[in-house]
CSV table of N, CA and C in Angstrom, one decimal:
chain,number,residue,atom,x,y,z
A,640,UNK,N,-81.7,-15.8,-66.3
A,640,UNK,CA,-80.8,-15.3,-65.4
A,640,UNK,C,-80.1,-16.5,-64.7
A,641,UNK,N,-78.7,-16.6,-64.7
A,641,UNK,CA,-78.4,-17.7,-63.5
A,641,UNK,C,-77.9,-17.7,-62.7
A,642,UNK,N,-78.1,-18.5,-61.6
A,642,UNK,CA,-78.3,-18.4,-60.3
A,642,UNK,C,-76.7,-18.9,-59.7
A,643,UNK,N,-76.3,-18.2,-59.0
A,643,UNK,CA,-74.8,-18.7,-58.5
A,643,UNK,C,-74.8,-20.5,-57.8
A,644,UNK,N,-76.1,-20.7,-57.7
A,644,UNK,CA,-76.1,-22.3,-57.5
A,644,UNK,C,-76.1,-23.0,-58.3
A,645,UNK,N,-76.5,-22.3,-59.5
A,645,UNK,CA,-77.1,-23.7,-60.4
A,645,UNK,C,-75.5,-23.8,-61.7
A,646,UNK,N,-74.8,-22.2,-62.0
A,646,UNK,CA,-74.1,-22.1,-62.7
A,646,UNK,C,-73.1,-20.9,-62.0
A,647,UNK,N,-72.5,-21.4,-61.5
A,647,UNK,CA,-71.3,-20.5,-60.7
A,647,UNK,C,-70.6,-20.0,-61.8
A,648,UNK,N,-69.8,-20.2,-63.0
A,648,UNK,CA,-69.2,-19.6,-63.9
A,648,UNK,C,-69.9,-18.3,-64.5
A,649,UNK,N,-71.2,-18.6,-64.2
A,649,UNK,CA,-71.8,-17.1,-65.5
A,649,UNK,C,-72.5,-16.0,-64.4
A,650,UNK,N,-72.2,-16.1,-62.9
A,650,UNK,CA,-72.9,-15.2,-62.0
A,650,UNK,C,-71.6,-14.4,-61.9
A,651,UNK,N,-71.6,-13.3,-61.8
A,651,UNK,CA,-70.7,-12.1,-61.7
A,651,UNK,C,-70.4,-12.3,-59.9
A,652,UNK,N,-69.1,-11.9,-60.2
A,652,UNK,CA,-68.4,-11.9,-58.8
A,652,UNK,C,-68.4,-11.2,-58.0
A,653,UNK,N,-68.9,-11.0,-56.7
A,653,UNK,CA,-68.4,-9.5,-56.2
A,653,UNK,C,-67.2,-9.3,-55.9
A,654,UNK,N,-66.7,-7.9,-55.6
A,654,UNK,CA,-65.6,-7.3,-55.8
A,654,UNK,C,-65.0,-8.2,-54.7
A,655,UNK,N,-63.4,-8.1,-54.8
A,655,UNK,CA,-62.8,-8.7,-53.7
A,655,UNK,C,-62.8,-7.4,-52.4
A,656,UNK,N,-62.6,-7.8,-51.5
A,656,UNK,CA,-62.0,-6.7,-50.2
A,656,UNK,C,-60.7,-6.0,-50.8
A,657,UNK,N,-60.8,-5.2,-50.3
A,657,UNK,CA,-59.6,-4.5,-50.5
A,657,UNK,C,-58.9,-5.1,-48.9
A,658,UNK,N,-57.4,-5.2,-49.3
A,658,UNK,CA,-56.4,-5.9,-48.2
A,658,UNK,C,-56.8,-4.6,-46.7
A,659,UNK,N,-57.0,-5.2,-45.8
A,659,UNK,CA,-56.5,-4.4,-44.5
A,659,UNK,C,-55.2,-4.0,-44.9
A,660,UNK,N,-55.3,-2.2,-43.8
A,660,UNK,CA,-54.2,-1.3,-44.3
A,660,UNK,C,-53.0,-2.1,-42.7
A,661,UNK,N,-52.3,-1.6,-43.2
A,661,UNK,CA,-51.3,-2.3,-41.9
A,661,UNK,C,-51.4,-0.8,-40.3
A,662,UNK,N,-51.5,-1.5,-39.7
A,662,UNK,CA,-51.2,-0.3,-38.5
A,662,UNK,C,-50.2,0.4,-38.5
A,663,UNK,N,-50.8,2.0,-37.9
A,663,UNK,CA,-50.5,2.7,-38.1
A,663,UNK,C,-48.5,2.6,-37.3
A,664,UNK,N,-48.1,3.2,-38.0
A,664,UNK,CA,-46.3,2.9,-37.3
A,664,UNK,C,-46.5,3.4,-35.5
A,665,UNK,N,-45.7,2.5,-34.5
A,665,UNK,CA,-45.8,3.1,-33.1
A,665,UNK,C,-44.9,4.4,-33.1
A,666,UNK,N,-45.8,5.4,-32.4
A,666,UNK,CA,-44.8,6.0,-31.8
A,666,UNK,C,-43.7,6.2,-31.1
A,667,UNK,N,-42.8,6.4,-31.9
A,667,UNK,CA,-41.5,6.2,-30.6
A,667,UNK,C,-41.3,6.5,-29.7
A,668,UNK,N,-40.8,6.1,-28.7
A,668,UNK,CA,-40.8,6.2,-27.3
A,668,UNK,C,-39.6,7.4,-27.1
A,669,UNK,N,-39.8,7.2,-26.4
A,669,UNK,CA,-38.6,8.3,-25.9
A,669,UNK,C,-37.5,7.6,-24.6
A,670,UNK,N,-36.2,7.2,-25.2
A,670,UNK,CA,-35.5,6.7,-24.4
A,670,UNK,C,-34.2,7.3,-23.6
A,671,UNK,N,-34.8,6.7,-22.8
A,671,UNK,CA,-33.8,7.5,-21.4
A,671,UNK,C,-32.0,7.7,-22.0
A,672,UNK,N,-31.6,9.1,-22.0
A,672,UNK,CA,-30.0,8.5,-21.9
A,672,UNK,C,-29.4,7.4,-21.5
A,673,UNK,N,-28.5,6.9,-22.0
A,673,UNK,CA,-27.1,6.3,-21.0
A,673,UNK,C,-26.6,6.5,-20.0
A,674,UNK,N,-26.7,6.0,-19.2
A,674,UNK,CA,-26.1,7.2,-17.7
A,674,UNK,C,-24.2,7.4,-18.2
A,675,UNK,N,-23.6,7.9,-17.8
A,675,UNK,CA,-22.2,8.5,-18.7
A,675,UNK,C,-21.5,7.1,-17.1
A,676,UNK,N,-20.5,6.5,-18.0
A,676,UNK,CA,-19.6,6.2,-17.9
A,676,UNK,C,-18.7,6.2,-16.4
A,677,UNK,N,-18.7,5.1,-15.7
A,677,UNK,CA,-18.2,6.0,-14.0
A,677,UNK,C,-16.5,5.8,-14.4
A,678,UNK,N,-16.0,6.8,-13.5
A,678,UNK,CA,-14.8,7.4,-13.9
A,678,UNK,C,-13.9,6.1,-13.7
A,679,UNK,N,-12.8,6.1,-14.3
A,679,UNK,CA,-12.3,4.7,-13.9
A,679,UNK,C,-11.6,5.0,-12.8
A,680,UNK,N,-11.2,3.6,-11.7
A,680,UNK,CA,-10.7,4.5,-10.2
A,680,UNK,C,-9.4,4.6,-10.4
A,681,UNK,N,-9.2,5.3,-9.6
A,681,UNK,CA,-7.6,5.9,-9.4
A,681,UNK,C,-6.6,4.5,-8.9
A,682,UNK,N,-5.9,4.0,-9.2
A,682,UNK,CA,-5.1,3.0,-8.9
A,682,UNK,C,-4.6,3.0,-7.8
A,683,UNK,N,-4.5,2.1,-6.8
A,683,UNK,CA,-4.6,1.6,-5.5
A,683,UNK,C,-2.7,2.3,-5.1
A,684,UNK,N,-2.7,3.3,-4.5
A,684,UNK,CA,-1.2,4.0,-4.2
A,684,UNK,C,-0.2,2.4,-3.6
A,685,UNK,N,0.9,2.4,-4.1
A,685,UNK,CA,1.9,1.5,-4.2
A,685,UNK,C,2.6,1.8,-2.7
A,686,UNK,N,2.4,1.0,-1.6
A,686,UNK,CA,3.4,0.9,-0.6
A,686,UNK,C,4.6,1.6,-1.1
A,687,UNK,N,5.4,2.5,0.3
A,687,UNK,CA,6.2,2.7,0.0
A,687,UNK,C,7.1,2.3,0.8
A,688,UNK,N,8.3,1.7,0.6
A,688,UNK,CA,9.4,1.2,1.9
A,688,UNK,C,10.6,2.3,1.6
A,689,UNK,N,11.2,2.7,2.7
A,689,UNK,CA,12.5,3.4,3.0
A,689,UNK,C,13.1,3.0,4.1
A,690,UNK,N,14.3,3.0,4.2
A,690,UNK,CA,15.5,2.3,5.1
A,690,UNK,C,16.3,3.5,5.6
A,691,UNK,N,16.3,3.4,6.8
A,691,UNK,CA,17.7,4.9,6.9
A,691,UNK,C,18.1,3.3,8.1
A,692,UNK,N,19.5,3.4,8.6
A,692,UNK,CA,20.3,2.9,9.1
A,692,UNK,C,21.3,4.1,9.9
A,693,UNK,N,20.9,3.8,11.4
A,693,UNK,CA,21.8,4.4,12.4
A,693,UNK,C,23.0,3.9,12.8
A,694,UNK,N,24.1,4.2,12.4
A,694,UNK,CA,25.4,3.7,12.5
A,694,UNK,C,25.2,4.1,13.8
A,695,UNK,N,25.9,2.6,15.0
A,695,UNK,CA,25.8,2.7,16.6
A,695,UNK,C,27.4,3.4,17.1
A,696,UNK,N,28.3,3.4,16.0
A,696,UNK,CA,29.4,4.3,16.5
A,696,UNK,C,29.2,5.7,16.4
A,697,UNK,N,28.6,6.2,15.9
A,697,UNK,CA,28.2,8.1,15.4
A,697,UNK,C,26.8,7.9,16.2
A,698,UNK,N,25.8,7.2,16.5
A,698,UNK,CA,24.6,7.6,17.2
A,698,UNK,C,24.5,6.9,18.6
A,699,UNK,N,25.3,6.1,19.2
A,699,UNK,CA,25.2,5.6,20.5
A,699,UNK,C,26.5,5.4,20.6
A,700,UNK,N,27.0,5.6,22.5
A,700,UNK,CA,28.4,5.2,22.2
A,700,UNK,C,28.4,3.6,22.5
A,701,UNK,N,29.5,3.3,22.8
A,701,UNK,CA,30.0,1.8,22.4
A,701,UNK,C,29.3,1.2,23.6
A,702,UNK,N,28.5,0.4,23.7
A,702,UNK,CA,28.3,-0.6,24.6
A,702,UNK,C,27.1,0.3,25.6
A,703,UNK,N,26.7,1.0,24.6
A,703,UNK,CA,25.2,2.0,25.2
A,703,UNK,C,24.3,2.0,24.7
A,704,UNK,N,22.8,2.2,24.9
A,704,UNK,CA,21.7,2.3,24.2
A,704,UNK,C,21.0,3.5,24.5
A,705,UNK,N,22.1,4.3,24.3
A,705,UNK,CA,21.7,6.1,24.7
A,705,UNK,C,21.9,6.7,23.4
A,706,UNK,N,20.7,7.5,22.5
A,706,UNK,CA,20.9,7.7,21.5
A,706,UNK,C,21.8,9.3,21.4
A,707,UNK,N,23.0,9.2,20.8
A,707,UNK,CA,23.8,10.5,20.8
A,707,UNK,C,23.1,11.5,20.0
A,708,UNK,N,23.3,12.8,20.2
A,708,UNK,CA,22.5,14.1,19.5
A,708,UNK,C,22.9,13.7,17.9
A,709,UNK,N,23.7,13.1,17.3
A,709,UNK,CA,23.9,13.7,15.7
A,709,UNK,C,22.5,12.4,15.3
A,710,UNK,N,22.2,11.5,16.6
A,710,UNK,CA,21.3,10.4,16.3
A,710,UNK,C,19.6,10.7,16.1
A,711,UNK,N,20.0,11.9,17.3
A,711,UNK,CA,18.8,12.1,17.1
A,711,UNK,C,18.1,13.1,15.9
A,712,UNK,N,19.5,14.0,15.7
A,712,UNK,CA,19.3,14.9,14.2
A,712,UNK,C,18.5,13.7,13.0
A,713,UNK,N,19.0,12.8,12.9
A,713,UNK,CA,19.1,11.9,12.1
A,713,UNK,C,17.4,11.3,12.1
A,714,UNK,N,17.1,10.7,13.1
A,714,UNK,CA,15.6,10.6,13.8
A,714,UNK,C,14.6,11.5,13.6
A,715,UNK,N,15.3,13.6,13.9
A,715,UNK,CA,14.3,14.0,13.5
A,715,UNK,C,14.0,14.2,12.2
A,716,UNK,N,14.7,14.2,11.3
A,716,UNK,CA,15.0,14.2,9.7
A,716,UNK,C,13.9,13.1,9.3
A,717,UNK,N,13.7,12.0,9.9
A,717,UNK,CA,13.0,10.8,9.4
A,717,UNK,C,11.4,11.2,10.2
A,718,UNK,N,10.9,11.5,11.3
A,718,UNK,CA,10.1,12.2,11.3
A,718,UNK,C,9.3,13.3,10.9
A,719,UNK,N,10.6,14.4,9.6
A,719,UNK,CA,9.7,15.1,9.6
A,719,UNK,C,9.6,14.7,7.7
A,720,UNK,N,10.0,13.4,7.6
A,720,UNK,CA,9.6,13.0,6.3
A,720,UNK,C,8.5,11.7,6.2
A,721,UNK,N,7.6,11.6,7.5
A,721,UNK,CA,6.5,11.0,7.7
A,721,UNK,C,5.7,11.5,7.2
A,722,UNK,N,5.7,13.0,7.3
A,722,UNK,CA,4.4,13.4,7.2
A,722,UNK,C,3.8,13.4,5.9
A,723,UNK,N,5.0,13.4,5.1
A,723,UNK,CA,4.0,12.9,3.6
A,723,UNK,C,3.9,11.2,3.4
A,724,UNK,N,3.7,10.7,4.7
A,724,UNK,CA,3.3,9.2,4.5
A,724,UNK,C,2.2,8.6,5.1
A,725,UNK,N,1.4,8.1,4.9
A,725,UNK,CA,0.2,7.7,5.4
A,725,UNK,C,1.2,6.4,6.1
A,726,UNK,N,1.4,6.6,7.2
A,726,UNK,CA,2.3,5.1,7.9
A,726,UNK,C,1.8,4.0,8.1
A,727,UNK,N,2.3,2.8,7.6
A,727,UNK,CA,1.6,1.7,8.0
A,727,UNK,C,2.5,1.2,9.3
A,728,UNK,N,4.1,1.1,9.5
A,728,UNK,CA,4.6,0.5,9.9
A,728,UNK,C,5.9,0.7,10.3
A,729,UNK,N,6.6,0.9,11.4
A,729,UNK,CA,8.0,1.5,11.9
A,729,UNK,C,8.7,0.2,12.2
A,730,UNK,N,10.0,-0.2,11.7
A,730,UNK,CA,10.7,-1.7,12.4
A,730,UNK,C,12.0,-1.2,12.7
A,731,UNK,N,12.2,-1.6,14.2
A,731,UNK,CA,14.0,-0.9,14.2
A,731,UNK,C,14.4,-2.0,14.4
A,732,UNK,N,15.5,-2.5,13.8
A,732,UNK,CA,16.1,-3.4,14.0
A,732,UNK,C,17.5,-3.5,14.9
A,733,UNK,N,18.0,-3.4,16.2
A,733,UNK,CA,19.3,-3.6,16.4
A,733,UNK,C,19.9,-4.5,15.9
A,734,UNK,N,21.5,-4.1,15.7
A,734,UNK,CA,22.4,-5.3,15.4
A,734,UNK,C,23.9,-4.7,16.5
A,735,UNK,N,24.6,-5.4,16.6
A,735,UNK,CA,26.2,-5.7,17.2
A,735,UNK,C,27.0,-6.5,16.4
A,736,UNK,N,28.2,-5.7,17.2
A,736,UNK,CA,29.3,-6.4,16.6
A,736,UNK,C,29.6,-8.0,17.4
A,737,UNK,N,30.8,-8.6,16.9
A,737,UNK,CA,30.7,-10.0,17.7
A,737,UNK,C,31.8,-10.0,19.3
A,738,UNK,N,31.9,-8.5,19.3
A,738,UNK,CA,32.6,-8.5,20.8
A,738,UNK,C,31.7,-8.3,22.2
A,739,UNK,N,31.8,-9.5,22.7
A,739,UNK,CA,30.9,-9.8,24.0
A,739,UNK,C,30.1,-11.0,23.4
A,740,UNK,N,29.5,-11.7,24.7
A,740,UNK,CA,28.7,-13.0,24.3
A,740,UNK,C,27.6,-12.6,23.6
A,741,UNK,N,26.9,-14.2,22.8
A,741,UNK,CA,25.7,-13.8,22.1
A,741,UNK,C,24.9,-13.3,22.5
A,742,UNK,N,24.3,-13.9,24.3
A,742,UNK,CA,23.2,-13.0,24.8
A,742,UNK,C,23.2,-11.8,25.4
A,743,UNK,N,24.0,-11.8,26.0
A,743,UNK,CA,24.8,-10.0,26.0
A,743,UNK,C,24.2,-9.2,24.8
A,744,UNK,N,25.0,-9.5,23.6
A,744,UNK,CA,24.5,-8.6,22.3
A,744,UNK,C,23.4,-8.9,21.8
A,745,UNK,N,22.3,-9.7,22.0
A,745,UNK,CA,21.1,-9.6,21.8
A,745,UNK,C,20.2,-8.7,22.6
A,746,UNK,N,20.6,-8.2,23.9
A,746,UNK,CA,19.9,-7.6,24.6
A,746,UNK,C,20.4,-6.2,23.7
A,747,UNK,N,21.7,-6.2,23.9
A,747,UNK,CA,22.1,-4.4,23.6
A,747,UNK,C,21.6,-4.0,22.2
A,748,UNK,N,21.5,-4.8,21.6
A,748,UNK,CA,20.4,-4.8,20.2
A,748,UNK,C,19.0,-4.3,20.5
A,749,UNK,N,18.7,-5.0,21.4
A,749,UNK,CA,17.0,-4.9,21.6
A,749,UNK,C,17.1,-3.8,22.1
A,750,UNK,N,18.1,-3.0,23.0
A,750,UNK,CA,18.2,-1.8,23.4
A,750,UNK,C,17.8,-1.2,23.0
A,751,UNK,N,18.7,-0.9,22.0
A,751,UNK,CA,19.1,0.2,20.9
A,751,UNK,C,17.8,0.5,20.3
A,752,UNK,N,17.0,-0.6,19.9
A,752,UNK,CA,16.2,-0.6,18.8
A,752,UNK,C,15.1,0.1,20.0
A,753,UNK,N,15.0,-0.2,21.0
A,753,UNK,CA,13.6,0.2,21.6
A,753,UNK,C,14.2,1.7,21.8
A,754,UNK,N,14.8,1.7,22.1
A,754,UNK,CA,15.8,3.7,22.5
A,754,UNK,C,15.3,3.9,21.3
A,755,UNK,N,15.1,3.6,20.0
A,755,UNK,CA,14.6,4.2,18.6
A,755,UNK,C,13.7,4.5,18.9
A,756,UNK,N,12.4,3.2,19.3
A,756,UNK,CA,11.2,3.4,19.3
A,756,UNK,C,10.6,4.7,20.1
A,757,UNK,N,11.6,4.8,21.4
A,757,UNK,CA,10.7,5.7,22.3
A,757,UNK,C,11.3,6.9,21.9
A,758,UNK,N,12.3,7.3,21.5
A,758,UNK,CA,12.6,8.8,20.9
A,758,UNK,C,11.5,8.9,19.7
A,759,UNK,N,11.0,8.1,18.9
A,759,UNK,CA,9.9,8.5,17.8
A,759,UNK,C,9.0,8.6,18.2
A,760,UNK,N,8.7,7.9,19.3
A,760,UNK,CA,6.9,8.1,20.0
A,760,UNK,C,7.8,9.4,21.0
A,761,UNK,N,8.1,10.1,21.4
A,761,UNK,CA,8.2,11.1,22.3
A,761,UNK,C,8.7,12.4,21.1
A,762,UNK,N,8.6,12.6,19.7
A,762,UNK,CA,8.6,12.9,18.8
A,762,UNK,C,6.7,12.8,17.8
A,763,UNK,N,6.0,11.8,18.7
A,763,UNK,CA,4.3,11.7,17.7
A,763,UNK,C,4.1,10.5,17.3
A,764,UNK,N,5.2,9.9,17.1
A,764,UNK,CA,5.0,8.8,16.0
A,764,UNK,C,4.3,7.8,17.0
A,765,UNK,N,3.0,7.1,16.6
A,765,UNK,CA,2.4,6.7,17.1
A,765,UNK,C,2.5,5.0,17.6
A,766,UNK,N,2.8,4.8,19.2
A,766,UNK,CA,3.2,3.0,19.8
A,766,UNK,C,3.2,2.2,18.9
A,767,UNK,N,2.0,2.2,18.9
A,767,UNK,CA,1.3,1.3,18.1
A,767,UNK,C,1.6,1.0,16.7
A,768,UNK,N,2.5,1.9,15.9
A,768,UNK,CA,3.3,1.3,14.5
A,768,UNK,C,4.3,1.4,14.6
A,769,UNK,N,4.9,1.4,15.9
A,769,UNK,CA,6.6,0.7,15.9
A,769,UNK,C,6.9,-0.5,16.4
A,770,UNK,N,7.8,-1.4,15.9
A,770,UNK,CA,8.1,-2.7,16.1
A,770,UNK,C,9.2,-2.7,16.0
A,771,UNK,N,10.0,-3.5,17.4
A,771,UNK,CA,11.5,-3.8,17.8
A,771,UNK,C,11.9,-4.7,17.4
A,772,UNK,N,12.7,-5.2,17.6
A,772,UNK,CA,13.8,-6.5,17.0
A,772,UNK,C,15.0,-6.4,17.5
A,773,UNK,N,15.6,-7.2,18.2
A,773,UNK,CA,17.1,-7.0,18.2
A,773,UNK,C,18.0,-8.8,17.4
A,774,UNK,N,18.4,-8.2,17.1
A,774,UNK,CA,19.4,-9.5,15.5
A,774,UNK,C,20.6,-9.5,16.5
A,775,UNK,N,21.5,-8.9,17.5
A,775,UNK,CA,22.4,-9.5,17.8
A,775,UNK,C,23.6,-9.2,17.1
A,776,UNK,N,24.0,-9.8,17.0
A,776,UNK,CA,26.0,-10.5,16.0
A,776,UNK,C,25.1,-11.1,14.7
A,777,UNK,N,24.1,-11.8,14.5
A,777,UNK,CA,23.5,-12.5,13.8
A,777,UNK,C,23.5,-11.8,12.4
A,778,UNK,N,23.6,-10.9,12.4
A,778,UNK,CA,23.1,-10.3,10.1
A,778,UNK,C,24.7,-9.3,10.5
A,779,UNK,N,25.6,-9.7,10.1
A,779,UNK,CA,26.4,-8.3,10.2
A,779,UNK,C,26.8,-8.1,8.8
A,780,UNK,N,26.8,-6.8,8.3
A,780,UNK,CA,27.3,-6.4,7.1
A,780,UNK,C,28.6,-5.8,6.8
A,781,UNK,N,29.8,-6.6,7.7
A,781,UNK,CA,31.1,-6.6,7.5
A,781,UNK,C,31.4,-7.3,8.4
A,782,UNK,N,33.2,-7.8,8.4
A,782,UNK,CA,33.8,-8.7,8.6
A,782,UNK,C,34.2,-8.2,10.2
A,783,UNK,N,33.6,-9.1,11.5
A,783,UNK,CA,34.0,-9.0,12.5
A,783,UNK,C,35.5,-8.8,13.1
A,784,UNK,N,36.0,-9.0,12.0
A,784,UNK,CA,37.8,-8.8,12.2
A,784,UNK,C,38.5,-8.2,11.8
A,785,UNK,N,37.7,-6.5,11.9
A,785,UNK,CA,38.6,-5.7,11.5
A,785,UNK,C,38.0,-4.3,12.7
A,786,UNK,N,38.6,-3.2,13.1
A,786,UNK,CA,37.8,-2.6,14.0
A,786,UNK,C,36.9,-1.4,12.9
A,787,UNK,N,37.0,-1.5,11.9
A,787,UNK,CA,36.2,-1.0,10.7
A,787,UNK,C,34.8,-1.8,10.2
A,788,UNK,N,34.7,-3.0,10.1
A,788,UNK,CA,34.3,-4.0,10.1
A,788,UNK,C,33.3,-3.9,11.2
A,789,UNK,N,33.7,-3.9,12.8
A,789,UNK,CA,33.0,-3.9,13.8
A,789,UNK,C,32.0,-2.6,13.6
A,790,UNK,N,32.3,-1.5,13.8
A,790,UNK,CA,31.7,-0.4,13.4
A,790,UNK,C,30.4,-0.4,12.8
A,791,UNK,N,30.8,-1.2,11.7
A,791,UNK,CA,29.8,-1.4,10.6
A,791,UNK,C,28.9,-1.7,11.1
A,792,UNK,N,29.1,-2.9,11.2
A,792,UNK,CA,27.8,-4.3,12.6
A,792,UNK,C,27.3,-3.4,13.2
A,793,UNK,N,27.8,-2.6,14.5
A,793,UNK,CA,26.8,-2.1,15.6
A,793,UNK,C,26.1,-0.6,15.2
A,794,UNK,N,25.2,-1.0,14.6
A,794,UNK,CA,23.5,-0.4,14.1
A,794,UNK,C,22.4,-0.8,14.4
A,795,UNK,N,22.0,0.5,14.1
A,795,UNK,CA,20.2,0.0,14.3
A,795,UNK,C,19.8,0.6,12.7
A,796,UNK,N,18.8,-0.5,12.5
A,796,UNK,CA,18.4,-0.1,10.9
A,796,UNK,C,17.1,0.1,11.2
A,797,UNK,N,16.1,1.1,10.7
A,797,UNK,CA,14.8,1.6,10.5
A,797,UNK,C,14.2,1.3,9.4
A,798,UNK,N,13.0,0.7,8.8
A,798,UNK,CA,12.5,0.3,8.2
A,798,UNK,C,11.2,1.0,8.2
A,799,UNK,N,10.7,2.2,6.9
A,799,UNK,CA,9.1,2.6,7.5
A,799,UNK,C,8.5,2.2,6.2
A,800,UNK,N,7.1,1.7,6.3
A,800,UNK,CA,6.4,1.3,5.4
A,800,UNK,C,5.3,2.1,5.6
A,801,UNK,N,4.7,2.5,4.3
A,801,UNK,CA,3.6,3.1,4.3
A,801,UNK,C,3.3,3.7,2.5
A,802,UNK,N,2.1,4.5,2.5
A,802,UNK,CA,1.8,4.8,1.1
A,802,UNK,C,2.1,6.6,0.9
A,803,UNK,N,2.7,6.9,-0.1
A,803,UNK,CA,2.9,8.3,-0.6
A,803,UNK,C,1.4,9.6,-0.3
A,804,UNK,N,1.5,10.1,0.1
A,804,UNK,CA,0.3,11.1,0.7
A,804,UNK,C,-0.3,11.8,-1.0
């Protein structure tokens, strides 16, 4: 008989192992949904600016800062088109013509413009977002030398800013 020391070729082999089986597959997990998508936001509402302009011959008379009734029709018209405005901001601007000195028509400017302000606040609109100015002779949008011309100049222009409701 021979002995696996003395003749390793003629001793019979034992079997090989059979290979380890592989692990068993993991069970899958169970994964949470996606949470869904957040809505995309609504785009930031676009300021809105509008201008009305009070001609000072039809809404104050000449060399007054008393607003005439068709001025105040006009005022309440723009009050009751606030309300679809979230308001940021009221600006009245006075202007004059170039008859009388400069400081003279810088005041009757500033008049006019604050006589705006306080018919809108005595109408709701609130102090605190109206802002006066009076320009004077200074921006006129027609030719001081004509009494058509002059007309033109003595205004107050309204400026309201704010976003669409």
């Amino acid at each position: 008989m021979a002995v696996a020391e003395c003749d390793p070729d003629l001793v019979p082999k034992p079997a090989p192992k059979p290979a380890p089986l592989p692990p068993p597959p993991a069970k899958p997990r169970a994964v949470p949904p996606k949470p869904a998508p957040k809505p995309a936001p609504k785009p930031a509402a676009r300021p809105v600016s509008a201008k009305v302009t009070l001609a000072a011959d039809t809404h104050f008379d000449f060399d007054k800062a008393v607003i005439k009734p068709e001025g105040k029709k006009t005022l309440d018209g723009l009050v009751g088109k606030l309300k679809a405005v979230n308001l940021e901001v009221i600006i009245a601007i006075g202007h004059t013509d170039s008859i009388g000195s400069d400081a003279y028509n810088m005041k009757l400017s500033l008049r006019r413009a604050d006589a705006v302000k306080a018919y809108l606040i005595s109408r709701g609109v609130p102090a605190n977002r109206i802002y006066t100015e009076g320009k004077g002779e200074r921006q006129p949008i027609a030719s001081n030398k004509t009494r058509d011309g002059r007309a033109k100049n003595r205004r107050v222009e309204i400026e309201v800013v704010g976003t669409r409701r």
